[in-house]
């Protein structure tokens, strides 16, 4: 049986609690061996937003459908953005801090248009907020920690919350475009099909060609 489409039910519950601008946030590329980790943000006004037919968790959609939905999502959202942390940043910072960096970049870009007061984060880990010990530092993590929005995680939010599903589509399409472009420069690794994930063919290419600057060199690549 097909999964139920995501709705605005929870976003509207938040509106009833007084939240004016709600951001859905999702990441893609967490488990990839190459390329960036990317975070999509879609901000809506849930008291006036309408349902957006066809939008689902990006993993459930064909490539052509995802790509066709992007203009509709951008028009539907009050604000949207995708942020990235590149492989060298992942190696230098670690995955969680790199996710935070990518998310902070996306939030900063989207907040130029609309500042959210609530963020729905897919999953059960809040990787967007800064660790408590960094609250008084001057890092990008501290900036995220004092940001004027509440963050709440929600398991499978990309399958139930429309704003998060929309964010997942934007992040997936933009990151796939990056990997497809890099595949032209590094054709041996098949990034236009595996998107940097650890397929057998990708690992075989790493073994024969060696890693590139777009590989996460601190990871176990083989």
Short mmCIF file of C-alpha atoms in Angstrom, two decimals, residues 29-218:
data_model
loop_
_atom_site.label_atom_id
_atom_site.label_comp_id
_atom_site.label_asym_id
_atom_site.label_seq_id
_atom_site.Cartn_x
_atom_site.Cartn_y
_atom_site.Cartn_z
CA UNK A 29 24.07 13.12 1.52
CA UNK A 30 24.78 12.12 5.11
CA UNK A 31 25.99 8.63 4.16
CA UNK A 32 27.72 9.48 0.91
CA UNK A 33 31.43 8.83 0.42
CA UNK A 34 31.85 11.84 -1.86
CA UNK A 35 30.30 15.24 -2.35
CA UNK A 36 28.65 17.63 0.07
CA UNK A 37 26.10 17.11 2.75
CA UNK A 38 23.17 19.34 1.83
CA UNK A 39 20.34 20.78 3.90
CA UNK A 40 17.08 22.08 2.48
CA UNK A 41 14.89 24.62 4.26
CA UNK A 42 11.33 25.55 3.31
CA UNK A 43 9.58 28.26 5.34
CA UNK A 44 5.81 28.62 5.18
CA UNK A 45 3.06 30.60 6.88
CA UNK A 46 0.94 27.62 7.97
CA UNK A 47 -2.18 29.67 8.68
CA UNK A 48 -2.43 30.61 5.00
CA UNK A 49 -0.46 27.91 3.15
CA UNK A 50 -2.39 25.43 1.03
CA UNK A 51 -1.64 21.77 0.48
CA UNK A 52 0.82 21.14 -2.37
CA UNK A 53 -0.17 18.01 -4.32
CA UNK A 54 2.51 15.61 -5.47
CA UNK A 55 5.15 16.49 -2.89
CA UNK A 56 6.52 13.53 -0.93
CA UNK A 57 9.77 12.51 0.71
CA UNK A 58 12.29 12.91 -2.10
CA UNK A 59 13.34 9.25 -1.86
CA UNK A 60 9.84 8.21 -2.96
CA UNK A 61 9.82 10.29 -6.14
CA UNK A 62 11.28 9.66 -9.58
CA UNK A 63 14.03 12.02 -10.70
CA UNK A 64 11.84 13.71 -13.30
CA UNK A 65 9.04 14.25 -10.77
CA UNK A 66 11.41 15.74 -8.19
CA UNK A 67 12.87 18.14 -10.72
CA UNK A 68 9.44 19.20 -11.96
CA UNK A 69 8.31 19.97 -8.40
CA UNK A 70 11.12 22.42 -7.63
CA UNK A 71 9.56 25.53 -9.24
CA UNK A 72 6.21 24.79 -7.59
CA UNK A 73 7.84 24.40 -4.18
CA UNK A 74 9.78 27.65 -4.54
CA UNK A 75 6.59 29.50 -5.54
CA UNK A 76 4.62 27.87 -2.71
CA UNK A 77 7.13 28.63 0.05
CA UNK A 78 7.41 31.96 1.80
CA UNK A 79 11.18 31.39 1.61
CA UNK A 80 13.47 28.50 0.77
CA UNK A 81 17.15 27.67 0.44
CA UNK A 82 19.66 24.83 0.28
CA UNK A 83 22.98 24.96 2.12
CA UNK A 84 26.01 22.73 1.66
CA UNK A 85 29.10 21.62 3.56
CA UNK A 86 31.79 20.25 1.26
CA UNK A 87 33.86 17.10 1.77
CA UNK A 88 36.91 18.95 3.20
CA UNK A 89 34.62 20.65 5.72
CA UNK A 90 33.13 17.28 6.69
CA UNK A 91 36.66 15.92 7.19
CA UNK A 92 37.71 18.94 9.25
CA UNK A 93 34.59 19.34 11.39
CA UNK A 94 33.02 15.89 11.56
CA UNK A 95 29.65 14.98 10.13
CA UNK A 96 27.38 16.49 12.79
CA UNK A 97 29.15 19.85 12.78
CA UNK A 98 29.17 19.83 8.98
CA UNK A 99 25.42 19.22 8.97
CA UNK A 100 25.08 22.16 11.35
CA UNK A 101 27.19 24.31 9.04
CA UNK A 102 25.14 23.39 5.97
CA UNK A 103 21.91 23.94 7.89
CA UNK A 104 23.08 27.29 9.23
CA UNK A 105 23.95 28.39 5.71
CA UNK A 106 20.51 27.41 4.43
CA UNK A 107 18.72 29.03 7.37
CA UNK A 108 20.70 32.25 6.99
CA UNK A 109 19.86 32.47 3.31
CA UNK A 110 16.15 31.74 3.79
CA UNK A 111 15.88 34.05 6.81
CA UNK A 112 16.86 37.02 4.65
CA UNK A 113 13.30 36.78 3.30
CA UNK A 114 11.38 35.33 6.26
CA UNK A 115 12.67 34.61 9.77
CA UNK A 116 11.03 31.43 11.08
CA UNK A 117 9.95 31.10 14.68
CA UNK A 118 9.75 27.29 14.63
CA UNK A 119 11.86 24.68 12.82
CA UNK A 120 10.77 21.09 12.20
CA UNK A 121 13.88 18.94 11.83
CA UNK A 122 13.55 15.50 10.29
CA UNK A 123 14.85 12.62 12.41
CA UNK A 124 15.57 12.18 16.11
CA UNK A 125 18.82 14.16 16.37
CA UNK A 126 19.02 17.94 16.67
CA UNK A 127 22.15 18.59 14.64
CA UNK A 128 21.14 22.19 13.89
CA UNK A 129 21.48 23.64 17.40
CA UNK A 130 24.95 24.37 18.70
CA UNK A 131 26.33 22.29 21.58
CA UNK A 132 25.73 23.99 24.92
CA UNK A 133 29.42 24.55 25.56
CA UNK A 134 29.62 26.72 22.44
CA UNK A 135 26.90 29.17 23.48
CA UNK A 136 29.38 31.95 24.24
CA UNK A 137 31.79 31.35 21.39
CA UNK A 138 31.85 33.30 18.15
CA UNK A 139 31.50 30.30 15.85
CA UNK A 140 28.75 29.65 13.34
CA UNK A 141 27.46 27.04 15.79
CA UNK A 142 26.92 29.68 18.45
CA UNK A 143 25.02 31.80 15.93
CA UNK A 144 22.69 28.86 15.28
CA UNK A 145 22.21 28.35 19.03
CA UNK A 146 20.97 31.90 19.67
CA UNK A 147 18.84 32.06 16.55
CA UNK A 148 15.26 33.26 17.18
CA UNK A 149 13.52 30.00 16.45
CA UNK A 150 12.58 26.90 18.35
CA UNK A 151 13.81 23.59 16.94
CA UNK A 152 11.97 20.31 17.36
CA UNK A 153 12.91 16.96 15.85
CA UNK A 154 10.26 14.67 14.42
CA UNK A 155 10.90 11.12 13.22
CA UNK A 156 9.82 10.59 9.61
CA UNK A 157 8.86 14.24 9.29
CA UNK A 158 9.82 14.03 5.62
CA UNK A 159 6.94 11.58 5.17
CA UNK A 160 4.33 13.36 7.30
CA UNK A 161 5.05 17.11 7.29
CA UNK A 162 4.64 18.86 3.95
CA UNK A 163 7.19 21.59 4.65
CA UNK A 164 9.86 19.00 5.47
CA UNK A 165 9.02 16.86 2.44
CA UNK A 166 9.34 19.96 0.27
CA UNK A 167 12.71 20.75 1.84
CA UNK A 168 13.88 17.21 1.12
CA UNK A 169 13.00 17.61 -2.56
CA UNK A 170 14.91 20.89 -2.89
CA UNK A 171 17.98 19.46 -1.15
CA UNK A 172 17.97 16.24 -3.17
CA UNK A 173 17.58 17.95 -6.55
CA UNK A 174 20.27 20.54 -5.85
CA UNK A 175 22.77 18.00 -4.49
CA UNK A 176 22.11 15.59 -7.36
CA UNK A 177 22.81 18.45 -9.74
CA UNK A 178 26.14 19.10 -8.04
CA UNK A 179 27.13 15.43 -8.25
CA UNK A 180 26.06 15.18 -11.89
CA UNK A 181 28.22 18.19 -12.67
CA UNK A 182 31.21 16.73 -10.83
CA UNK A 183 30.76 13.49 -12.78
CA UNK A 184 31.72 15.36 -15.93
CA UNK A 185 35.07 16.21 -14.35
CA UNK A 186 35.58 12.82 -12.69
CA UNK A 187 33.77 10.29 -14.93
CA UNK A 188 35.46 7.21 -13.47
CA UNK A 189 33.43 7.37 -10.26
CA UNK A 190 29.92 7.28 -11.73
CA UNK A 191 28.64 10.13 -9.60
CA UNK A 192 25.89 10.91 -12.07
CA UNK A 193 24.25 7.62 -11.07
CA UNK A 194 25.48 6.79 -7.54
CA UNK A 195 25.50 10.43 -6.34
CA UNK A 196 28.63 9.73 -4.32
CA UNK A 197 27.25 6.80 -2.33
CA UNK A 198 29.32 3.69 -1.75
CA UNK A 199 28.27 1.39 -4.55
CA UNK A 200 30.49 -1.50 -5.56
CA UNK A 201 31.48 0.30 -8.76
CA UNK A 202 32.26 3.52 -6.90
CA UNK A 203 34.49 1.73 -4.39
CA UNK A 204 36.25 -0.11 -7.21
CA UNK A 205 36.98 3.23 -8.87
CA UNK A 206 38.37 4.63 -5.61
CA UNK A 207 40.64 1.58 -5.33
CA UNK A 208 41.95 2.01 -8.87
CA UNK A 209 41.99 5.80 -9.24
CA UNK A 210 42.48 6.95 -5.65
CA UNK A 211 40.26 9.46 -3.85
CA UNK A 212 39.61 12.97 -5.17
CA UNK A 213 39.29 16.21 -3.24
CA UNK A 214 35.55 15.59 -3.26
CA UNK A 215 35.86 12.35 -1.28
CA UNK A 216 35.53 12.31 2.50
CA UNK A 217 39.07 11.21 3.12
CA UNK A 218 38.69 10.62 6.85
#
